[in-house]
Coordinates of C-alpha atoms in Angstrom, one line a residue:
Chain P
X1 CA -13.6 -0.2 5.3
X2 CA -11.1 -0.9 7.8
X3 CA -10.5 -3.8 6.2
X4 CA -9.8 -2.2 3.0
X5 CA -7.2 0.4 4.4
X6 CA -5.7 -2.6 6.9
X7 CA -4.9 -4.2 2.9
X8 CA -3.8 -1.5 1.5
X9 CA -1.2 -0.5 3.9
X10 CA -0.4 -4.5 3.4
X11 CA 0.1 -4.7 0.0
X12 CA 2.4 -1.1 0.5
X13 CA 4.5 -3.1 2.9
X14 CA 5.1 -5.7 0.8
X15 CA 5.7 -3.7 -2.5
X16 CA 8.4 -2.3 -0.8
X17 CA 9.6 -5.4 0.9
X18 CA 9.9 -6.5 -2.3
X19 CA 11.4 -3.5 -3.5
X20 CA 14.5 -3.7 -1.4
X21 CA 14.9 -7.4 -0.7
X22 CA 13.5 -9.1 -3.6
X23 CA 16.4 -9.8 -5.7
X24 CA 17.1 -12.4 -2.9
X25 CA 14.0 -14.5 -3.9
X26 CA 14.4 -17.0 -6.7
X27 CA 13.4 -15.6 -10.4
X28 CA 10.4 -17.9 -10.3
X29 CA 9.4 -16.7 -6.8
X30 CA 10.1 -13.0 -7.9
X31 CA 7.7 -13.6 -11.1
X32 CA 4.7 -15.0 -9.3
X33 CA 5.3 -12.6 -6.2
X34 CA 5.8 -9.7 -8.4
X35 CA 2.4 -10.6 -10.3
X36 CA 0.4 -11.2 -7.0
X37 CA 1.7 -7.7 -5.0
X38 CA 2.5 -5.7 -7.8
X39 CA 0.6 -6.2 -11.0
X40 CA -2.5 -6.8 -8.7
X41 CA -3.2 -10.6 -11.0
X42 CA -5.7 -12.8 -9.0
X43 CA -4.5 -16.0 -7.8
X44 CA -6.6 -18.0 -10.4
X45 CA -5.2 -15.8 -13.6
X46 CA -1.3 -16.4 -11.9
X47 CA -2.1 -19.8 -11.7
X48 CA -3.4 -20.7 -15.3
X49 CA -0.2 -18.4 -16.3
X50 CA 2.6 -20.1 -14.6
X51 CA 0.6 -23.7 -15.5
X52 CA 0.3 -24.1 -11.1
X53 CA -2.4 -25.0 -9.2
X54 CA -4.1 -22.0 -7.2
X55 CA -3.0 -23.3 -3.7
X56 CA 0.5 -23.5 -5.2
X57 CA 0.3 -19.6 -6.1
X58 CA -1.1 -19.0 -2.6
X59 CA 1.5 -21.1 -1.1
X60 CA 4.4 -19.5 -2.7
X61 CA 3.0 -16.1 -2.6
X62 CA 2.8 -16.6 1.6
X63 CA 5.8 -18.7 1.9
X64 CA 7.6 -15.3 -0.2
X65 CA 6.2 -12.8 1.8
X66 CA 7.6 -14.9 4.9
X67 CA 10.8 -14.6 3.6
X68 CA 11.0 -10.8 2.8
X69 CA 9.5 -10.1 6.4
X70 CA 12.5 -12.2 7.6
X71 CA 15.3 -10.3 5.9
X72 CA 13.4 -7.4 7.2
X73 CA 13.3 -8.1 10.9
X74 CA 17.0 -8.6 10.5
X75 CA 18.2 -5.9 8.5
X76 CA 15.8 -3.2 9.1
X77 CA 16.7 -1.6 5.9
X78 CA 13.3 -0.2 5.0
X79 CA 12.3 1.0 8.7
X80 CA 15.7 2.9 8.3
X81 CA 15.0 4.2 4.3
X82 CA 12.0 5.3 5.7
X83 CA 13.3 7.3 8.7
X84 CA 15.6 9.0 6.1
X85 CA 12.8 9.7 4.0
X86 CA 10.3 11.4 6.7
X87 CA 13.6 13.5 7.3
X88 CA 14.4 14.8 3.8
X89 CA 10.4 15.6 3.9
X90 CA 10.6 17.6 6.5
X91 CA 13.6 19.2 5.4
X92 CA 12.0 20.4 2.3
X93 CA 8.8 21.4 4.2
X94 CA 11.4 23.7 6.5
X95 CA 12.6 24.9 3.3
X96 CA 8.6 26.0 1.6
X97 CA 8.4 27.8 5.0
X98 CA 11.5 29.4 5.3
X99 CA 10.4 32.3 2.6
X100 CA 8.1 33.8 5.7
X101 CA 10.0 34.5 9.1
X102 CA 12.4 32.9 11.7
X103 CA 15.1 32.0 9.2
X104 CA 17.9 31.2 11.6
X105 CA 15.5 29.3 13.6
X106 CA 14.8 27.1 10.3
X107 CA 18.1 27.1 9.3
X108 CA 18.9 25.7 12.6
X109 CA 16.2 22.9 12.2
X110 CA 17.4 22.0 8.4
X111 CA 21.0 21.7 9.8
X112 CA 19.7 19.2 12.9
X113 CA 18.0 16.9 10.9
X114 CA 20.3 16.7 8.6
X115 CA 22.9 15.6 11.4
X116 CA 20.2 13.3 12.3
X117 CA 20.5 11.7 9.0
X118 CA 24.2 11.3 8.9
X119 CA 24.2 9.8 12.6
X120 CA 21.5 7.1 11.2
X121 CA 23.3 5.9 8.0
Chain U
X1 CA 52.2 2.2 0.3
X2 CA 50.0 1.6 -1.9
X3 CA 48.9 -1.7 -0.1
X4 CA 48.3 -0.6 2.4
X5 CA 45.7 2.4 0.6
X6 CA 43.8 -0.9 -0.7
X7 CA 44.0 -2.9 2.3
X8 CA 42.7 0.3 4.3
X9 CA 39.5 0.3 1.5
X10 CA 39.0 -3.4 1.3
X11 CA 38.6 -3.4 5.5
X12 CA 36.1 -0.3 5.2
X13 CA 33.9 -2.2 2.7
X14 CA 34.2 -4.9 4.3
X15 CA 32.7 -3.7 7.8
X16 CA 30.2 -1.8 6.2
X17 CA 29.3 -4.7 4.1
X18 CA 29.1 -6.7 7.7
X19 CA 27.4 -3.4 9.0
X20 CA 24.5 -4.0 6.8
X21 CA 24.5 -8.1 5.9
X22 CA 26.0 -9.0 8.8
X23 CA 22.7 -10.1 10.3
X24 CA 22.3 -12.6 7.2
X25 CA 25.2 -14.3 8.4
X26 CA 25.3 -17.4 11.1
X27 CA 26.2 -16.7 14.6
X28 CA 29.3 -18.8 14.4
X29 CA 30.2 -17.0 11.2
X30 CA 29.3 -13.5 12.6
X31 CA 31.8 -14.1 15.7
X32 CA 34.6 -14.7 13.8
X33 CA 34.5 -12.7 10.9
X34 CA 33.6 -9.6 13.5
X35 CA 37.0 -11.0 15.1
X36 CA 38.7 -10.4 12.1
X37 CA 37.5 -7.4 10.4
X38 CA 36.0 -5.2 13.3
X39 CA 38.7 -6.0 16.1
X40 CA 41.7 -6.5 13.8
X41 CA 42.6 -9.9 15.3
X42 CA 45.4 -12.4 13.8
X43 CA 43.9 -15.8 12.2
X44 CA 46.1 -17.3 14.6
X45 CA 44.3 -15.3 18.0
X46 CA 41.2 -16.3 16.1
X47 CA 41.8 -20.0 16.0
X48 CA 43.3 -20.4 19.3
X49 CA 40.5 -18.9 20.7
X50 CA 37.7 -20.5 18.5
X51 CA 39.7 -23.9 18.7
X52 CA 39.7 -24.3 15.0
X53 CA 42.3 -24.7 12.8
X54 CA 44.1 -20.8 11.2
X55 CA 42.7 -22.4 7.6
X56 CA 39.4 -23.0 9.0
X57 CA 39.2 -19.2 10.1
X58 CA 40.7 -18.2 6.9
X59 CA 38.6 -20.1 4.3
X60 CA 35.4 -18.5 7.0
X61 CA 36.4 -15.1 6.8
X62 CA 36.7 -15.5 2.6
X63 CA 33.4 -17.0 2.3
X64 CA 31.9 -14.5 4.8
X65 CA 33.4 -11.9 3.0
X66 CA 31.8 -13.6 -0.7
X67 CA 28.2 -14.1 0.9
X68 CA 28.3 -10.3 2.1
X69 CA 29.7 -9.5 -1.4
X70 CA 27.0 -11.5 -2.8
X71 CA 24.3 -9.8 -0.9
X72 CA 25.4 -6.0 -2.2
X73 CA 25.7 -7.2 -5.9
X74 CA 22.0 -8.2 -5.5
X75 CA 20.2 -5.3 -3.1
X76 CA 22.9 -2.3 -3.7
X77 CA 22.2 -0.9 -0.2
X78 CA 25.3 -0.1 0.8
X79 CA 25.7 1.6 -2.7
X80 CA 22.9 3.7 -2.4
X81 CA 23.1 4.2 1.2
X82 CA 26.7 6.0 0.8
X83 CA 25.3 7.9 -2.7
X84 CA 22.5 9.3 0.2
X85 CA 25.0 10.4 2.7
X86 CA 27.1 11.7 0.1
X87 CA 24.4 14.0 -0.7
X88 CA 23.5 14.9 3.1
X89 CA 27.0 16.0 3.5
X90 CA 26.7 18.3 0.4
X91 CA 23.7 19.6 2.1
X92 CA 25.4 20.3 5.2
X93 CA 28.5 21.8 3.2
X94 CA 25.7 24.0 1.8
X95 CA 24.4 25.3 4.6
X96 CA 28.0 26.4 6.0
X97 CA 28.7 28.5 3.8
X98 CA 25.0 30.0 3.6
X99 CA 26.0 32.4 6.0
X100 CA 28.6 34.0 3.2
X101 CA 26.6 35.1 -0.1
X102 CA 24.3 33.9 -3.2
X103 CA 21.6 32.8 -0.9
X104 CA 18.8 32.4 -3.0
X105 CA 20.9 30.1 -4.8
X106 CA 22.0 28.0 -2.0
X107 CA 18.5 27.6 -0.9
X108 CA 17.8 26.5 -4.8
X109 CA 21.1 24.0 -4.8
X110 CA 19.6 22.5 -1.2
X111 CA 16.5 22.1 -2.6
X112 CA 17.8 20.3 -6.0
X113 CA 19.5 18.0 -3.6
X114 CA 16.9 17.0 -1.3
X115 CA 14.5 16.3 -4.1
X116 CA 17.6 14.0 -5.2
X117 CA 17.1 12.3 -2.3
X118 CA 13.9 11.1 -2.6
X119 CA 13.9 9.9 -5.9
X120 CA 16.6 7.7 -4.6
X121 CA 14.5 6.3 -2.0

């Protein structure tokens, strides 16, 4: 079970690895990659697709997510898309409780994070 | 005057474009081209100081200035990175002049726009 979730929040990662960095990959890369992460396809069905062997799926596949990871640890693009994301969430969660009380108090919070954001972009 | 309008643009894209690709470049390409577009220097205080020729730095700081070019016309981070803090500053606007009238509306425009932002992430 651990296993399973370990996976899943894989397989997230690289989706969106390959969401912001995969027009960097090669369009035969990006059509085997995007098959293995994103269409779910097993490494046998890629392989009798693309007319490869199933090591050379597995190899590309790896070798691909490699690459995204790289452009990753030196760009940090997602880790900040991310940030900005948690922030606009709680700004709309501020604003679903602002109907009850402490409005100036929420105001106050909506209008820090959302200096937050600006000092982060 | 108007020259110098472009110029001014060109030299903004240009260190955001470093801001966020910069990392993609060498380190021998990063020094110089932060030389010239961060700190203003002359191709001539470059070269002197990097002992290369004022062409060498010149034909660097065009094909740095490509490559980061190259790497926006592919991921369109910057793009939607300004599009984001566009809307944060709308946000911000919003909430000045919350303390005037129409609130329930202002609360509905805020709203609208941080919604935006998510679908953009």
């Amino acid at each position: 079970m651990i296993t399973q979730v370990i996976n899943v929040n894989e397989i997230l990662e690289q989706a969106l690895l390959f969401d912001f960095y995969g027009e960097l990959l090669t369009e035969h890369q990006k059509e085997i990659y995007e098959q293995f992460v994103l269409e779910d396809l097993s490494l046998g069905e890629i392989a009798r697709e693309a007319g490869i062997s199933r090591q050379g799926v597995h190899d590309l596949v790896k070798r691909c997510s490699q690459t995204l990871k790289g452009y990753e640890e030196k760009l940090h693009l997602v880790e900040k898309f991310v940030a900005v994301k948690e922030k606009v969430k709680q700004i709309d969660q501020l604003l679903e409780e602002y109907e009850e009380e402490q409005r100036e108090e929420l105001l106050g919070s909506i209008r820090r994070i959302s200096d937050e954001i600006i000092e982060e972009l």
